[in-house]
PDB file of C-alpha atoms and ligand atoms in Angstrom:
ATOM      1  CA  UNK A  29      -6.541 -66.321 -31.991  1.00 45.00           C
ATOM      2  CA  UNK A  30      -4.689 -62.915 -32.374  1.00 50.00           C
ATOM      3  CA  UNK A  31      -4.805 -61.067 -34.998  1.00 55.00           C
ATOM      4  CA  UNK A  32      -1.087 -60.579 -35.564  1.00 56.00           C
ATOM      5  CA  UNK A  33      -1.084 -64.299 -36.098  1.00 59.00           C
ATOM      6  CA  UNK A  34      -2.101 -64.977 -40.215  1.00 71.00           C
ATOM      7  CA  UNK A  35      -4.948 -66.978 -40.829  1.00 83.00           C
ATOM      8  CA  UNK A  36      -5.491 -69.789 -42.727  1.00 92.00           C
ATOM      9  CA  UNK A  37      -7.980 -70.312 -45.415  1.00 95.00           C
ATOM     10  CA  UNK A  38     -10.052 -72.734 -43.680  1.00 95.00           C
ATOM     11  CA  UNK A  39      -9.911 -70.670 -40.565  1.00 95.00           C
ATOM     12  CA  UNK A  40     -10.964 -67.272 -42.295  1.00 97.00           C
ATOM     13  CA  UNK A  41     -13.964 -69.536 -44.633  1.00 97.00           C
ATOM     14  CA  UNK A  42     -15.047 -70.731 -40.965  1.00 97.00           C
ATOM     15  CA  UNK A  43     -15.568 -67.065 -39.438  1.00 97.00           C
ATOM     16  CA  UNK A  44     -16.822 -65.677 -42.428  1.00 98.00           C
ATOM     17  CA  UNK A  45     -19.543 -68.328 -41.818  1.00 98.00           C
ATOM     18  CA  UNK A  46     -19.994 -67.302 -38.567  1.00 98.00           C
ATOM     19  CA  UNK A  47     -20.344 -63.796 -39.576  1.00 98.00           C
ATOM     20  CA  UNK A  48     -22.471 -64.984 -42.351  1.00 98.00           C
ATOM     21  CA  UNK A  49     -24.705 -66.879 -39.855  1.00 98.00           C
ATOM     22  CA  UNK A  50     -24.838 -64.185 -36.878  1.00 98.00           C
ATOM     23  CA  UNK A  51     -25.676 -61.611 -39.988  1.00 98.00           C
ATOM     24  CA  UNK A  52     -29.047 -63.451 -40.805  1.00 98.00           C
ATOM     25  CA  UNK A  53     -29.859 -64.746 -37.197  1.00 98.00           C
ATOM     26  CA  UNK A  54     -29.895 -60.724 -36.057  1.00 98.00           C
ATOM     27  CA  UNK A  55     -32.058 -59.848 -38.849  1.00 98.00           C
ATOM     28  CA  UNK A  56     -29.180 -57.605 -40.432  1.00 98.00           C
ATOM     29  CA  UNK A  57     -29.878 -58.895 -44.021  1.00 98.00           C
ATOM     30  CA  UNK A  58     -32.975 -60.055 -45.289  1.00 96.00           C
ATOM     31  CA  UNK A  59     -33.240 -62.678 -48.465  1.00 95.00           C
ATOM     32  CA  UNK A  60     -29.858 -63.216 -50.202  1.00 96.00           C
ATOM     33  CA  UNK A  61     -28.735 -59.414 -49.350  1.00 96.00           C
ATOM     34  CA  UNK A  62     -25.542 -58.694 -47.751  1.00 97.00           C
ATOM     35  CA  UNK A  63     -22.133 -60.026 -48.032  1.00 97.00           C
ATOM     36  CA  UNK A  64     -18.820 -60.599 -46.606  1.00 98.00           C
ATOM     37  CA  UNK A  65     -15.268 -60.875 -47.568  1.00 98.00           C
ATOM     38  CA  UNK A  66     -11.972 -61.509 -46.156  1.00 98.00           C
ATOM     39  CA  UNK A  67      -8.277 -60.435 -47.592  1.00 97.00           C
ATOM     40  CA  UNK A  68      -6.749 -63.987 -48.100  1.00 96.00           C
ATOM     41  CA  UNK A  69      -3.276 -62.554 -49.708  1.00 94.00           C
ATOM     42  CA  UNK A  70      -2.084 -60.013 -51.450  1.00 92.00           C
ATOM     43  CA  UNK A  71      -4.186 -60.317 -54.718  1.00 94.00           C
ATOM     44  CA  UNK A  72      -7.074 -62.580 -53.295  1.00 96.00           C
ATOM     45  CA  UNK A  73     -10.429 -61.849 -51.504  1.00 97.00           C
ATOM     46  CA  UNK A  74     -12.419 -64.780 -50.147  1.00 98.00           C
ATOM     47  CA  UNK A  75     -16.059 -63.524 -51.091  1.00 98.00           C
ATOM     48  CA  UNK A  76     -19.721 -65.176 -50.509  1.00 98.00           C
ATOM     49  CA  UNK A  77     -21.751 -66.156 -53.398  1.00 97.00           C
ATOM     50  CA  UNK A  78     -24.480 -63.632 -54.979  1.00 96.00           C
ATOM     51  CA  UNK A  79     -28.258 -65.306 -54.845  1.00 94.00           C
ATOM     52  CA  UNK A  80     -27.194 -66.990 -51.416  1.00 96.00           C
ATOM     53  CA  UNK A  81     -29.221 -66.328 -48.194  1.00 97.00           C
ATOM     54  CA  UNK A  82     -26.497 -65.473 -45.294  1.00 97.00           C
ATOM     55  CA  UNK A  83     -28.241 -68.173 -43.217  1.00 97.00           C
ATOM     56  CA  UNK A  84     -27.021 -70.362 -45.773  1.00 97.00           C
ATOM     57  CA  UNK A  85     -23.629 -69.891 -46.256  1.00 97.00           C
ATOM     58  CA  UNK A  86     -20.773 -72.582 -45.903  1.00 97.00           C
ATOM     59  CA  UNK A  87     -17.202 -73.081 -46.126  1.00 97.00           C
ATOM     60  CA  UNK A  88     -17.983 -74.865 -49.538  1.00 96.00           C
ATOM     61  CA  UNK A  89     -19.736 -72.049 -51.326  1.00 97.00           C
ATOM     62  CA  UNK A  90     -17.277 -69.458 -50.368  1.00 97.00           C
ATOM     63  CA  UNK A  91     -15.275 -68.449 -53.243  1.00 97.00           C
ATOM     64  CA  UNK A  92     -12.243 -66.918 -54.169  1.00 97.00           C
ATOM     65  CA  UNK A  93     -12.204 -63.855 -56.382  1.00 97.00           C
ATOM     66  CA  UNK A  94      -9.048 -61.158 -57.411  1.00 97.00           C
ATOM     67  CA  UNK A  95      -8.671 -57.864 -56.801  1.00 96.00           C
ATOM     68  CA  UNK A  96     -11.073 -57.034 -59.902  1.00 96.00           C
ATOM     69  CA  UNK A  97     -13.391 -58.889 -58.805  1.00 96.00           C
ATOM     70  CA  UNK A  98     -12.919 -61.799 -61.200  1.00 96.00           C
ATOM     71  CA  UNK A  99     -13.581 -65.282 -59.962  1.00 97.00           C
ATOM     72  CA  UNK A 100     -10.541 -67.220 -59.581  1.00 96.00           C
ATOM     73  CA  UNK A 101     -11.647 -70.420 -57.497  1.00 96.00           C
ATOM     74  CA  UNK A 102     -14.949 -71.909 -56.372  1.00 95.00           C
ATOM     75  CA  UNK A 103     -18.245 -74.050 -56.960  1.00 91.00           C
ATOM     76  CA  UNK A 104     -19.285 -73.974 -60.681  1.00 88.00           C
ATOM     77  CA  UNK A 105     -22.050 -71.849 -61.480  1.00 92.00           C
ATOM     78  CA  UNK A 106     -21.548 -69.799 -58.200  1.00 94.00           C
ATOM     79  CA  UNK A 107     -21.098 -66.073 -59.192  1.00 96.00           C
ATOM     80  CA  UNK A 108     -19.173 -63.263 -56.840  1.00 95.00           C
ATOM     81  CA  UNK A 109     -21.357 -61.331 -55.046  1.00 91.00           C
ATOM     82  CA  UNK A 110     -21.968 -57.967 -57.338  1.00 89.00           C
ATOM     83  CA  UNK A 111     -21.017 -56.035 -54.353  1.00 96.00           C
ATOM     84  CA  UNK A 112     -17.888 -56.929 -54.632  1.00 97.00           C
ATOM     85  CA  UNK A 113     -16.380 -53.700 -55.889  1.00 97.00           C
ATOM     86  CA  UNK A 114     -17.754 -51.889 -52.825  1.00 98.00           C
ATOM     87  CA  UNK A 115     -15.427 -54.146 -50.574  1.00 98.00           C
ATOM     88  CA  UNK A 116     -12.254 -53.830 -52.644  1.00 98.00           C
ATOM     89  CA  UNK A 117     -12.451 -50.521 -52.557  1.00 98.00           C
ATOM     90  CA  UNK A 118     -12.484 -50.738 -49.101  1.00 98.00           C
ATOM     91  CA  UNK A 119      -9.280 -52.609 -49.140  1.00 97.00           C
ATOM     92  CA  UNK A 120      -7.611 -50.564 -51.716  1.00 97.00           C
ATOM     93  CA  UNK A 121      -8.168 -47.441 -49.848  1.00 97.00           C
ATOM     94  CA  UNK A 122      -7.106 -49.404 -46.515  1.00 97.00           C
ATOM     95  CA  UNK A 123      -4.925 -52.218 -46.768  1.00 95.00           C
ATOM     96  CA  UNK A 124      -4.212 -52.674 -43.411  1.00 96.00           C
ATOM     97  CA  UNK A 125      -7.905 -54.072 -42.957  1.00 97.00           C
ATOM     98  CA  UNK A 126      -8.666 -58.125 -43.305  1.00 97.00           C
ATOM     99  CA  UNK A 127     -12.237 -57.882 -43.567  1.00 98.00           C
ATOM    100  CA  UNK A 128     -15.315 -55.927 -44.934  1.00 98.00           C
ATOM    101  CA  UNK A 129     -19.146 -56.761 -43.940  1.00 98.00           C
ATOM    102  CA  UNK A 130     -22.009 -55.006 -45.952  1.00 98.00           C
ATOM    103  CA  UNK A 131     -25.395 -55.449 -44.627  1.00 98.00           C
ATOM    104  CA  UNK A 132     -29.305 -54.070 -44.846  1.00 98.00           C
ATOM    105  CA  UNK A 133     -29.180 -52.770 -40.987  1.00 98.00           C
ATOM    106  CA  UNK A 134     -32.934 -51.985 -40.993  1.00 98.00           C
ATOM    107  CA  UNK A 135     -32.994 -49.192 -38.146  1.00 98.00           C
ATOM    108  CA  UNK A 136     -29.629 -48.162 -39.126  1.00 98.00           C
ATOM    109  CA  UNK A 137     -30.560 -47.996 -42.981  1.00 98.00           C
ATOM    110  CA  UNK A 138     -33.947 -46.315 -42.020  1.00 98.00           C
ATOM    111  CA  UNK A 139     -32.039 -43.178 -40.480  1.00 98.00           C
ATOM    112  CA  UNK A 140     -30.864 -42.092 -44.417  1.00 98.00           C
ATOM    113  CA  UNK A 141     -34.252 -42.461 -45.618  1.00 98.00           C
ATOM    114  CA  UNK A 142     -35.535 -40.467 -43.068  1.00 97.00           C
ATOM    115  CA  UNK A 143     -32.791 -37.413 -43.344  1.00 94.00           C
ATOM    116  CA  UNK A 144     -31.801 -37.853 -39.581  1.00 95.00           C
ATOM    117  CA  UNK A 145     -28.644 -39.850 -40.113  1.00 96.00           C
ATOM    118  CA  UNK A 146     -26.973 -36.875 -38.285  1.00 96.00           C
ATOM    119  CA  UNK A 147     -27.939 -38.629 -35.364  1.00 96.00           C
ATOM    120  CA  UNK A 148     -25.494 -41.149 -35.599  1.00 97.00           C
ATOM    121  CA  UNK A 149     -22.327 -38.926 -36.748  1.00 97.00           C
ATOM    122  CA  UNK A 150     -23.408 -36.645 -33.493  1.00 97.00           C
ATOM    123  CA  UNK A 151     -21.304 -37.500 -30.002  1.00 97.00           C
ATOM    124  CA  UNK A 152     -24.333 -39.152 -28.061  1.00 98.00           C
ATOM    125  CA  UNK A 153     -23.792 -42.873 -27.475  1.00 98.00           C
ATOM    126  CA  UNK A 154     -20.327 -43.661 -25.290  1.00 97.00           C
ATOM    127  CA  UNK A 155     -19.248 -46.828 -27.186  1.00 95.00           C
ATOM    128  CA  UNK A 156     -19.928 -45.383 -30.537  1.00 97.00           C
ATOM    129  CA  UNK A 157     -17.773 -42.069 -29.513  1.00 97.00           C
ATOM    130  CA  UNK A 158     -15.164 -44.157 -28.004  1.00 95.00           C
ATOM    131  CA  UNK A 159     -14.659 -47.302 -30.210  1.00 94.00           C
ATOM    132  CA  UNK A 160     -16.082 -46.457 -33.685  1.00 96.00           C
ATOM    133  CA  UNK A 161     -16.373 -42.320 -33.912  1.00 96.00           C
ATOM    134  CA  UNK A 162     -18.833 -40.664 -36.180  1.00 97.00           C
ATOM    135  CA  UNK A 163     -20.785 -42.514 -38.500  1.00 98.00           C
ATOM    136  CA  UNK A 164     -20.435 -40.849 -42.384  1.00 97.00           C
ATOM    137  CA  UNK A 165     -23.074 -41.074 -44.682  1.00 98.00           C
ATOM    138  CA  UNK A 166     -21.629 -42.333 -48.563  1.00 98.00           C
ATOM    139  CA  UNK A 167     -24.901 -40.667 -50.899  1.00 98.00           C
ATOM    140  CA  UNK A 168     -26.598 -42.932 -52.593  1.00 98.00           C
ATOM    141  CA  UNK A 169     -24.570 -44.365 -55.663  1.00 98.00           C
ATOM    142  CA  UNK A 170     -26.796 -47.631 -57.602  1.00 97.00           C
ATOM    143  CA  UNK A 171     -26.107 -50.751 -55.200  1.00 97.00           C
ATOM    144  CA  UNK A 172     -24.087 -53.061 -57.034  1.00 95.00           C
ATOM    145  CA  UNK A 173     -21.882 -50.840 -59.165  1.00 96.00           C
ATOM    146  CA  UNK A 174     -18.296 -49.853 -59.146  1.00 96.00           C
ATOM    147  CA  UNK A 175     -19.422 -46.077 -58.942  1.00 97.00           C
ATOM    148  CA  UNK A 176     -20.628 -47.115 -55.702  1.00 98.00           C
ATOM    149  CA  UNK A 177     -17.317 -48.320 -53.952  1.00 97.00           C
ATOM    150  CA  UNK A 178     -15.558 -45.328 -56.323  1.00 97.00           C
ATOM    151  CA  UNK A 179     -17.819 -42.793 -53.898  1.00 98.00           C
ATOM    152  CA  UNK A 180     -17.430 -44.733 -51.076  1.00 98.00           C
ATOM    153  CA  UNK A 181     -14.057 -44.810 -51.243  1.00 98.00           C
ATOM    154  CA  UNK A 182     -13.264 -41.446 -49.486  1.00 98.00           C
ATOM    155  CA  UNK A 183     -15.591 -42.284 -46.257  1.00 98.00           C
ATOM    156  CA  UNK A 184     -13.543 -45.801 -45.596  1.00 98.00           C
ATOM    157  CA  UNK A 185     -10.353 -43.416 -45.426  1.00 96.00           C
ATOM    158  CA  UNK A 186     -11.515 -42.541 -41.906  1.00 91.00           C
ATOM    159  CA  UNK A 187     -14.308 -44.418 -40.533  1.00 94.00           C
ATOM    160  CA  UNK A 188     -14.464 -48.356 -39.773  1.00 97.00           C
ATOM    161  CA  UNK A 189     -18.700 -48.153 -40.089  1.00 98.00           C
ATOM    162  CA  UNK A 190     -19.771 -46.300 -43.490  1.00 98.00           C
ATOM    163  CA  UNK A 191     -23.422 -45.499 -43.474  1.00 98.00           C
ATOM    164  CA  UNK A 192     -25.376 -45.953 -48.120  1.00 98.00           C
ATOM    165  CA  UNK A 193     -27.569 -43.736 -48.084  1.00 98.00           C
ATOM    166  CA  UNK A 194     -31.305 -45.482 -49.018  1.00 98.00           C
ATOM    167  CA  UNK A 195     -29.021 -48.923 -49.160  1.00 98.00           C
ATOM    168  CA  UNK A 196     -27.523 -49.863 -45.985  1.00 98.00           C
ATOM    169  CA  UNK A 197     -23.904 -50.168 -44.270  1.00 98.00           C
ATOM    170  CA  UNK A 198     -20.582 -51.433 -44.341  1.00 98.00           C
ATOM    171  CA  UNK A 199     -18.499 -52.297 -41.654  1.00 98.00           C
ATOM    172  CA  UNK A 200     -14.542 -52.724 -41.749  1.00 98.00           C
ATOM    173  CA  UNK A 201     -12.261 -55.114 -39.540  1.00 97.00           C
ATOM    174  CA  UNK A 202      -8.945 -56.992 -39.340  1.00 96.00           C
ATOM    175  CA  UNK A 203     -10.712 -60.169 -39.507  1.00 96.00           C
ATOM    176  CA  UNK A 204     -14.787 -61.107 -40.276  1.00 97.00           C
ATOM    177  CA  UNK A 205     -16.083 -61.159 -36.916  1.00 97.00           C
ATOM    178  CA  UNK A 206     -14.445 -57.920 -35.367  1.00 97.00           C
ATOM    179  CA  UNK A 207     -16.308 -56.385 -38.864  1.00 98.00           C
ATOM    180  CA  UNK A 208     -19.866 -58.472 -38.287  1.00 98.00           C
ATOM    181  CA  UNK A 209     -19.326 -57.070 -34.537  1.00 98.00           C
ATOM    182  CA  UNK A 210     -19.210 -53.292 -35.581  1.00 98.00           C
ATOM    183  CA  UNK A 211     -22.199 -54.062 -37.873  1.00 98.00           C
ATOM    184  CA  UNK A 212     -24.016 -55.281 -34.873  1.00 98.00           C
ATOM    185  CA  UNK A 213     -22.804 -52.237 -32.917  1.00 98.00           C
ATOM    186  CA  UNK A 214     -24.161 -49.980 -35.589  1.00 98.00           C
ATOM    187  CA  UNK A 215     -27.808 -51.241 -35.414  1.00 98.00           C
ATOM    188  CA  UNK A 216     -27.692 -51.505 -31.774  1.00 98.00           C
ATOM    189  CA  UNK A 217     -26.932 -47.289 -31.753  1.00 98.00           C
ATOM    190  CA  UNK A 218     -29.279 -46.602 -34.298  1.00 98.00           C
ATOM    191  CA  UNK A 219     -32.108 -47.988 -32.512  1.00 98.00           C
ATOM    192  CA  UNK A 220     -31.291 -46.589 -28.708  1.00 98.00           C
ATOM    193  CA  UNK A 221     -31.117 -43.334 -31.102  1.00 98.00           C
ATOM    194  CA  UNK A 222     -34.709 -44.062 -32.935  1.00 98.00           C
ATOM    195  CA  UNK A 223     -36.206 -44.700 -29.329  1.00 98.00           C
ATOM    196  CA  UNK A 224     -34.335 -42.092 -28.072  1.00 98.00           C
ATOM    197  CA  UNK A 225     -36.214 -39.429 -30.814  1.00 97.00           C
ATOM    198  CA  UNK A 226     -39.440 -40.872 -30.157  1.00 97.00           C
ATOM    199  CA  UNK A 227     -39.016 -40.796 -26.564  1.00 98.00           C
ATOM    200  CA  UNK A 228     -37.846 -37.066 -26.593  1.00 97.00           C
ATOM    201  CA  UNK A 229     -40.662 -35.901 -29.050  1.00 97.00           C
ATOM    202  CA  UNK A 230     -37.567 -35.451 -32.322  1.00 95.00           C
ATOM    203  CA  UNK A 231     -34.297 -35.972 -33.028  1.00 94.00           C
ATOM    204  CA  UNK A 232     -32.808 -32.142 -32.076  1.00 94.00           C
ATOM    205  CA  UNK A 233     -33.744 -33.063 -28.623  1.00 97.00           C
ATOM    206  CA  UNK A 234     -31.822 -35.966 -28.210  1.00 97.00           C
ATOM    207  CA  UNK A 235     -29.092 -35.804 -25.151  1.00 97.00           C
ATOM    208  CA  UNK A 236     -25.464 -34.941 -27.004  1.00 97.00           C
ATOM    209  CA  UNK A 237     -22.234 -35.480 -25.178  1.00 97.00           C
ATOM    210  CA  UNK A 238     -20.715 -32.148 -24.722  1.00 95.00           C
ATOM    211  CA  UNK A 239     -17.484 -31.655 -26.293  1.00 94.00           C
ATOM    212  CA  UNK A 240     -15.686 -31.711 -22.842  1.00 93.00           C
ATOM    213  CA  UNK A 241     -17.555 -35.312 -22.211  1.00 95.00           C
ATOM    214  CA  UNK A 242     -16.047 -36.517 -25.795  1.00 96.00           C
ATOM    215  CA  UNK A 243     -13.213 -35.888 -25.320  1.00 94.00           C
ATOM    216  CA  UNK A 244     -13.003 -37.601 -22.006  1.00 93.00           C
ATOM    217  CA  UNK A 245     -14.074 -40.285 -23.309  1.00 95.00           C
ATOM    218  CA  UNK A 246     -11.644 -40.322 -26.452  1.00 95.00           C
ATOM    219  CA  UNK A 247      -9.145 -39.484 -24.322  1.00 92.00           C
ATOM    220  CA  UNK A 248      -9.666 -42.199 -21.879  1.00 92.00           C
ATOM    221  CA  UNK A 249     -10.625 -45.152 -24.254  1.00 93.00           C
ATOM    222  CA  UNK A 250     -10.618 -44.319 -27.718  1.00 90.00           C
ATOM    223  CA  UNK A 251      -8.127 -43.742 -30.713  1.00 91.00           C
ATOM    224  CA  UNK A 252      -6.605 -40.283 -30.612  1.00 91.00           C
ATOM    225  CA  UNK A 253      -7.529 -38.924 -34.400  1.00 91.00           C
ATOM    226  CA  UNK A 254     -11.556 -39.429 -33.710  1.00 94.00           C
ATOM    227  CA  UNK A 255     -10.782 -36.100 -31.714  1.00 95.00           C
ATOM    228  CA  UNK A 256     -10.244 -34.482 -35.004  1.00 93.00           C
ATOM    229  CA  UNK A 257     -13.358 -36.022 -36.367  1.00 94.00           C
ATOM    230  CA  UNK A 258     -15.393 -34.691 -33.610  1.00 95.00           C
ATOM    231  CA  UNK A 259     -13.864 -31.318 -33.930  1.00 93.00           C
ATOM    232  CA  UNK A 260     -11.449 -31.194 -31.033  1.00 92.00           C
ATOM    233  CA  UNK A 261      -8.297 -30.046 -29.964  1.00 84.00           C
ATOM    234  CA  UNK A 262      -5.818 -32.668 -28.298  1.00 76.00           C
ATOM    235  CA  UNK A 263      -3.970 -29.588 -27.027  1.00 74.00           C
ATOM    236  CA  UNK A 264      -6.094 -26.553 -26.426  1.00 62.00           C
ATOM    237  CA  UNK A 265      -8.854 -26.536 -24.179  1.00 64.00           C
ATOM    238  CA  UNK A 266     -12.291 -25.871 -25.834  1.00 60.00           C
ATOM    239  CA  UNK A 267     -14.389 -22.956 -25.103  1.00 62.00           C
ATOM    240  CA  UNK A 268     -17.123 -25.084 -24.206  1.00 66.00           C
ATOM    241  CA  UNK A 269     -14.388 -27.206 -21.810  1.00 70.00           C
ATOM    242  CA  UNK A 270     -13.498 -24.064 -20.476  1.00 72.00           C
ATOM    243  CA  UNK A 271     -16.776 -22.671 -19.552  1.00 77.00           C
ATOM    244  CA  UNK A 272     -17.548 -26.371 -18.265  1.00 81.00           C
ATOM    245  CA  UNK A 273     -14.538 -26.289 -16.067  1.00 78.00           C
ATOM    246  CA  UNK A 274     -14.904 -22.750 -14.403  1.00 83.00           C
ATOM    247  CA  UNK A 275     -18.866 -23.593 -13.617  1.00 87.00           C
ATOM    248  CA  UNK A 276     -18.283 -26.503 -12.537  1.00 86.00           C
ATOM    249  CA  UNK A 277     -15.659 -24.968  -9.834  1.00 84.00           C
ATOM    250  CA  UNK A 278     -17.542 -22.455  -9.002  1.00 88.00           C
ATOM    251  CA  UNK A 279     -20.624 -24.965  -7.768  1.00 88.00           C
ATOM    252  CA  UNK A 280     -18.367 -26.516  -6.077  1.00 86.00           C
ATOM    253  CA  UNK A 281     -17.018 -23.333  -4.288  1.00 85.00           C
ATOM    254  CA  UNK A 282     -21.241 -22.656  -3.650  1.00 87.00           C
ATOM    255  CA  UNK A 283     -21.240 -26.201  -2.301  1.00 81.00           C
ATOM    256  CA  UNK A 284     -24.491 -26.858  -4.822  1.00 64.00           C
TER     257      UNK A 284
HETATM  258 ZN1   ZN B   5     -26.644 -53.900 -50.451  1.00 92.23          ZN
END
């Protein structure tokens, strides 16, 4: 279905199961951590129950809460997820979005208790450059509180995949599986990156994309404004791109 077209309740429940589901099946959440919602109107978030494993999600026990949080609709005895105020945050600072997934991404999570999540804001993997751009750190805020989507806030401005520090990772999207699929994307990176250290003896001597190679790519496949976010100039050539360019013609004219 596209995404221009709105969704209907049962249609949005039925993917946040999915999401719910694919969530627990990767080993993205562990126990009853992790949740997803989806925008459902203007003043109403569909939102999964706290104390619920993901793997055990359905239609049924997703409820429907307002934009404080407050549970409007759902099974009796069923409370809102207390992460709840991380994802309206989300969609208070961008309402354009139809869907927020927070998970425990273990590699991904690991990288901010390790002090290397640099290596996922860094321009190393293509996809990431092109399709999500680099991947913010929020510092770590008590899970569960509204202090924690109040700091969080900021990051969502610009980046659809927000790194907790020592928590885990949220993942914005117009509807819950393009969000669940960024989430997936995210641990994916993070552990080509953790190989990647390990293989090249630490993390400074991972491979980067040069700034002439990002902006290829952005340029080719990605959203315009991630050049900004990687430093670059639409317009002016780089220094680096510039040094790139002549050496590279002047192999060429050597015939190396
Ligand atoms: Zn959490």
């Amino acid at each position: 279905m596209a995404d221009d077209i709105p969704w209907t309740e049962r249609e949005l429940r039925k993917q946040m199961v999915r999401a719910c589901h694919a969530l627990a099946s990767r080993g993205l959440v562990a126990a009853t951590d992790g949740n997803v919602t989806a925008k459902l109107g203007p003043d109403r978030i569909l939102v999964t129950p706290s104390s619920l494993s993901k793997g055990e999600v359905t239609e049924l026990s997703i409820l429907v809460c307002d934009l404080d949080g407050r549970l409007i609709r759902g099974r009796s005895g069923s409370k809102v997820s207390s992460e709840v105020h991380l994802h309206l945050a989300a969609y208070r600072t961008r309402p354009e979005i139809g869907a927020v997934v927070h998970a425990h991404p273990p590699v991904a999570t690991a990288f901010t208790f390790s002090g290397r999540e640099h290596l996922l804001r860094d321009p190393i993997i293509p996809e990431v450059v092109a399709q999500i751009g680099p991947i913010e750190t929020c510092p770590y805020v008590t899970p569960g509180t509204r202090a924690l989507g109040e700091t969080a806030a900021p990051f969502f401005k610009s980046c659809d995949v927000v790194l907790l520090a020592q928590h885990g990772a949220v993942a914005l999207g117009s509807t819950p599986w393009r969000a669940y699929l960024r989430m997936e994307k995210l641990e994916q990176a993070a552990t080509i990156l953790k190989t990647s250290a390990e293989l090249a003896g630490s993390a400074e001597a991972v491979r980067r994309l040069t700034p002439a190679q990002t902006k290829d790519l952005i340029v080719n496949y990605g959203d315009p404004k991630l050049l900004g976010r990687y430093g670059l100039d639409a317009k002016r050539e780089t220094e680096s791109e510039l040094v790139e360019r002549v050496a590279a013609a002047v192999l060429k004219r050597l015939g190396a």
